[in-house]
Structures are given as C-alpha cells and as structure tokens.
CSV table of C-alpha atoms in Angstrom, one decimal:
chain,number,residue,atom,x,y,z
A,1,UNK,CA,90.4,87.1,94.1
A,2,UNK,CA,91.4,84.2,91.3
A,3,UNK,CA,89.0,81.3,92.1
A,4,UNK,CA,92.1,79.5,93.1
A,5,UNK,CA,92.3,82.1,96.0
A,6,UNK,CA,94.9,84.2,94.6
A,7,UNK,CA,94.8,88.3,95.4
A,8,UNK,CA,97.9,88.8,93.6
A,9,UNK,CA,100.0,87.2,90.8
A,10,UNK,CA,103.5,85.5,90.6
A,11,UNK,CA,106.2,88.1,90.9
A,12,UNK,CA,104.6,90.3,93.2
A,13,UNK,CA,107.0,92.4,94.5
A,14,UNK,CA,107.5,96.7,95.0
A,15,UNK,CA,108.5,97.2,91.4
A,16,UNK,CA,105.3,95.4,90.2
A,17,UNK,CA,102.7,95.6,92.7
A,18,UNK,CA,100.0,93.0,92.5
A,19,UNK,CA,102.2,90.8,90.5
A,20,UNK,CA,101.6,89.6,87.0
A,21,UNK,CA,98.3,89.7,86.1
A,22,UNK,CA,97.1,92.0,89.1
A,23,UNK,CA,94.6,93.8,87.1
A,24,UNK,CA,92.7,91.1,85.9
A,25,UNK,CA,91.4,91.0,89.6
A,26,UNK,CA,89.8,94.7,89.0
A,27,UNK,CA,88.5,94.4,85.6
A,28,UNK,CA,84.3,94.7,86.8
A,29,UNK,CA,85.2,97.7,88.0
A,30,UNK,CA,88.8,99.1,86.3
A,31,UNK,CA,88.6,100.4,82.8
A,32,UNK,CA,92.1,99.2,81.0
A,33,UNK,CA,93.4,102.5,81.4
A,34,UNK,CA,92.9,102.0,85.2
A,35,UNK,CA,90.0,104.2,85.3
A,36,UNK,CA,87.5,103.7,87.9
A,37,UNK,CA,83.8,103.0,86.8
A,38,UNK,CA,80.7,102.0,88.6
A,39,UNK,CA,79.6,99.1,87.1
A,40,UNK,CA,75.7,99.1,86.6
A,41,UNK,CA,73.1,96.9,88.5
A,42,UNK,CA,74.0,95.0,92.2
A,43,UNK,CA,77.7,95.0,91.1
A,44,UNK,CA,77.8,99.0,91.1
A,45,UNK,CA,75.9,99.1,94.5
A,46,UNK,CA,78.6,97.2,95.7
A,47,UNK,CA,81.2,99.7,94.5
A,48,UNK,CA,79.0,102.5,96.2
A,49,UNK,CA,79.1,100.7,99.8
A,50,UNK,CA,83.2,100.1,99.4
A,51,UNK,CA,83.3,103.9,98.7
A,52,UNK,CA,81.2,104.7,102.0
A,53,UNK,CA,83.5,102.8,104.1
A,54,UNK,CA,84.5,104.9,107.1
A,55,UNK,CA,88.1,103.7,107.4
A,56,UNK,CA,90.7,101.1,105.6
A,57,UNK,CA,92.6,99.0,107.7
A,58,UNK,CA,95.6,97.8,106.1
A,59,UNK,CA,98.8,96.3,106.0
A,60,UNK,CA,102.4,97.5,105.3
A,61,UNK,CA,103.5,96.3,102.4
A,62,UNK,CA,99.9,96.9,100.8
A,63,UNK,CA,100.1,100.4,102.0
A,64,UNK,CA,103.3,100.9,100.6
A,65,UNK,CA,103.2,99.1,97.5
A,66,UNK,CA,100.0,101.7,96.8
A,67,UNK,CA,102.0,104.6,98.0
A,68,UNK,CA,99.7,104.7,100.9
A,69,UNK,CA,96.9,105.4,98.1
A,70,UNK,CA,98.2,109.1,97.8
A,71,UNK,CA,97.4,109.7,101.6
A,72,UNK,CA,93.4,109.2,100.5
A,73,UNK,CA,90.7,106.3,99.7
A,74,UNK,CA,87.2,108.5,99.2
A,75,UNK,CA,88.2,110.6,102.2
A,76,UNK,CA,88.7,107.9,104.8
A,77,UNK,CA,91.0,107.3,107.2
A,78,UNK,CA,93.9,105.1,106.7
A,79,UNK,CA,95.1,102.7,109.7
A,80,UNK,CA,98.1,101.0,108.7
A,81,UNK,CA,98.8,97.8,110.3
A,82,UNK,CA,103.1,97.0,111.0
A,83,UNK,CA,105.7,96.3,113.4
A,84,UNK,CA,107.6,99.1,113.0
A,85,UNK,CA,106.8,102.8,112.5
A,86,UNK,CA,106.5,104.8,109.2
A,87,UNK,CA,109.2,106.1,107.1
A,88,UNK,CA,109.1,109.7,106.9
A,89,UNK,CA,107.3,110.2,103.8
A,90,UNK,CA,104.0,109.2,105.6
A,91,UNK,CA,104.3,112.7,107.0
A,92,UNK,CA,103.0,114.0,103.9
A,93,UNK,CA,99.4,111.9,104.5
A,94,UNK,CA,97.2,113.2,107.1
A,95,UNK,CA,94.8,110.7,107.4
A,96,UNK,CA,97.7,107.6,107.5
A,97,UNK,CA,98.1,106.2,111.1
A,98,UNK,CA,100.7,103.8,111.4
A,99,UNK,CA,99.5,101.6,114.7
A,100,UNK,CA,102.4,99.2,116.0
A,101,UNK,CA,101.0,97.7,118.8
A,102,UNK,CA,98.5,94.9,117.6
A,103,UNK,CA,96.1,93.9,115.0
A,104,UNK,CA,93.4,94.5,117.7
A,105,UNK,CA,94.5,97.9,118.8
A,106,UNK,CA,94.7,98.9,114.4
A,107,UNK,CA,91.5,97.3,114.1
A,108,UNK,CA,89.6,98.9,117.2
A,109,UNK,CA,91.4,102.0,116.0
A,110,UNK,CA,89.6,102.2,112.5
A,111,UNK,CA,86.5,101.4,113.9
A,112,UNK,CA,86.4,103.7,116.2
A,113,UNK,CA,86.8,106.4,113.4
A,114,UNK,CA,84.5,104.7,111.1
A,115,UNK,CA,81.7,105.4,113.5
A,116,UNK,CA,78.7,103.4,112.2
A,117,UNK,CA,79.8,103.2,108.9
A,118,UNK,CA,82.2,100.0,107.9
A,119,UNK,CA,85.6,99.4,107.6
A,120,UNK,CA,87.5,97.8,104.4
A,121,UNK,CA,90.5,95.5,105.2
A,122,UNK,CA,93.3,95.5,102.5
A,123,UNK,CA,95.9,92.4,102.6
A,124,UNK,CA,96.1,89.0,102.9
A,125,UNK,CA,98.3,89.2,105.9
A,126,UNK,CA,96.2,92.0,107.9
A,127,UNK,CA,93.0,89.9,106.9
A,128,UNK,CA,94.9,87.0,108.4
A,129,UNK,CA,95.7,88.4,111.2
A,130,UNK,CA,91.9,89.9,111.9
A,131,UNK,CA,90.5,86.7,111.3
A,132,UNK,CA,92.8,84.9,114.1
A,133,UNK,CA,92.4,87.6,116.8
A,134,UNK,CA,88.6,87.4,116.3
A,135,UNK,CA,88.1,91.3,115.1
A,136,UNK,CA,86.8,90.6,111.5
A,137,UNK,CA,82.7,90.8,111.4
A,138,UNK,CA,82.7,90.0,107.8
A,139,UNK,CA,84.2,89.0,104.7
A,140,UNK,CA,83.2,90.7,100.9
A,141,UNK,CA,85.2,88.3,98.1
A,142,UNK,CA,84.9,89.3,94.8
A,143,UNK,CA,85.5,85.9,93.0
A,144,UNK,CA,86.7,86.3,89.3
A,145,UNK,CA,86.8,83.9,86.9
A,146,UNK,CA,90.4,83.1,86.1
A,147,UNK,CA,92.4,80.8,87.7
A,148,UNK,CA,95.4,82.4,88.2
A,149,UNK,CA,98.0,79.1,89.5
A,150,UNK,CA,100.1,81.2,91.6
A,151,UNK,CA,100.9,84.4,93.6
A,152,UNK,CA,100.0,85.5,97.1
A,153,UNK,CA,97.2,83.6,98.2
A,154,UNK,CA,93.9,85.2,100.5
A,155,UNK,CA,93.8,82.9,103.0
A,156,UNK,CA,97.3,81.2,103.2
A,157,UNK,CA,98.0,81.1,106.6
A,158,UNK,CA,95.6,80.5,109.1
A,159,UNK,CA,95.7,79.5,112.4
A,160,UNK,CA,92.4,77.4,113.0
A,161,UNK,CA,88.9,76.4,111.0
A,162,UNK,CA,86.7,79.9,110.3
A,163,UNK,CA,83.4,79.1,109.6
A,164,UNK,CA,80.9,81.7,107.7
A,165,UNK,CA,77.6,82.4,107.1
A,166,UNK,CA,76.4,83.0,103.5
A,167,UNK,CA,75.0,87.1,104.1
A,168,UNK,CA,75.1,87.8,100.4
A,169,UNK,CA,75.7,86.6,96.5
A,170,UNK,CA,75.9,88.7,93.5
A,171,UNK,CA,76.2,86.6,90.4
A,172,UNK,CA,77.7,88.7,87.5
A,173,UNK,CA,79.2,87.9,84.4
A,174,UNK,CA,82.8,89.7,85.6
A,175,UNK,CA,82.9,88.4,89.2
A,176,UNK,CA,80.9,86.4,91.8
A,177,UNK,CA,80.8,88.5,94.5
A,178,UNK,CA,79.8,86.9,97.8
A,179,UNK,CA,79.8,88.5,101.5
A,180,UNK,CA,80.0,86.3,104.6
A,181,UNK,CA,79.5,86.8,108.5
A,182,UNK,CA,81.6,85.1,110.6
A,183,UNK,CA,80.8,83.0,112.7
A,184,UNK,CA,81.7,83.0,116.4
C-alpha cells in the first residue's frame, strides 16, 4: 500500500484494474514487464511465505477484476467472498469457491483448506470485513514509498479501534514491509 494507505489508485475500475498507478504498489517484486521476481535478502523470504499460503480469501470485485487469477495462485485454493453467486465462467476454475453466506463462514472455509499453512486475504473490503467479525490473525502491509493522494483506501471503513502488535519489520529500499498480530 501507498504510505497514505492507498491499495489502489484513482480510477480504479474493471477496465483498469488497480487504478492509475497500480503497479507502482508491486514494483519490489514485479519486473516492468509484469514479470514476477523474488527479490533477494528478507524481502524475497517474504515472497516465498506469500507463495506457500494454503488458500486466498478474497473478495468479488478483486477476484473479478483479476479474472479470478486464471482459476490458480501457486496451486491454492481460491475462496471468494460475495453476496451473490458466480457468473458462469467461474465454472472453468476448479479451485474458485464462491461462499455467500458470511465473511466467517469464507474465512473458516479457507482455513479449513489451508490446513496448517496460512491464508492471504486480497481486498480492502474482505480485509474489512475480517477485521470486524474478528477472523483476521494477522496483517502483512507492504508499505511503499509514494504517496499516492487518492484511490481505494486499506482501511476505509471500519467499524471500531483494532489494535496490533508489532510481529515483524523488514526495512528495504522498495518497501517497508511490516506484519502485525491482532490483538484481541
């Protein structure tokens, strides 16, 4: 995210996904081509534990706006978080669940086949909506150093006061990236 809180830029929208700017937000790990690279030292570590996630939980219009990632994120299982059930292309992507009755049922869902490994949370509005119902454990924010003075904010919207614990901070010259517990 923008250290003004941003995960996406002005104009985000289905023809331009991320808005303007998005892919500023993935340059410590996105070539400008948009080729994936693990960067080298605690930074690429990180990239290693996103990529052993046993499940992404996510939101609709995320989901959508990626074309449900092509049905696969390094194998995992996909749990889509919405109100209403997919359109018929989802069909095509066996490891997309569409789960329409509650953030806590998506969320217990994806854990549940995650195992013991983690699960990634995509969206500002699904992280939103973890964080109120109390089924977030932890937060990983990649801070980057731009300031981007508009968009779709992380943490817009939220009901009450969250507080954290600091768990981890990886200073790099590309991003800040910090991991918090929260605290209950």
């Amino acid at each position: 995210m923008s250290l003004d809180g941003y995960i996406a830029g002005p104009n985000d929208e289905p023809g331009n996904p991320g808005g303007d700017g998005f892919e500023r937000l993935h340059e410590w790990f996105v070539t400008p081509d948009g080729e994936f690279f693990r960067p080298s030292g605690p930074a690429g570590e990180l990239v290693d534990e996103e990529g052993a996630s046993g499940a992404v939980l996510t939101g609709r219009r995320t989901a959508e706006q990626a074309d449900h990632w092509g049905g696969d994120i390094h194998g995992s299982p996909i749990f889509v978080f919405s109100q209403r059930p997919p359109g018929p292309s989802v069909a095509d992507y066996p490891l997309v669940t569409y789960v329409t009755d509650g953030i806590e049922s998506a969320m217990a869902q994806a854990k549940a086949a995650a195992g013991d490994r983690h699960v990634n949370v995509h969206g500002a509005y699904t992280a939103q909506r973890a964080l109120e119902a109390g089924v977030l454990d932890e937060l990983q924010i990649h801070v980057i150093p731009v300031l981007f003075g508009g968009g779709r904010r992380l943490f817009d919207v939220l009901p009450s006061r969250v507080e954290l614990e600091i768990v981890r901070v990886i200073d790099t010259p590309e991003a800040t990236h910090l991991r918090y517990r929260i605290r209950r």
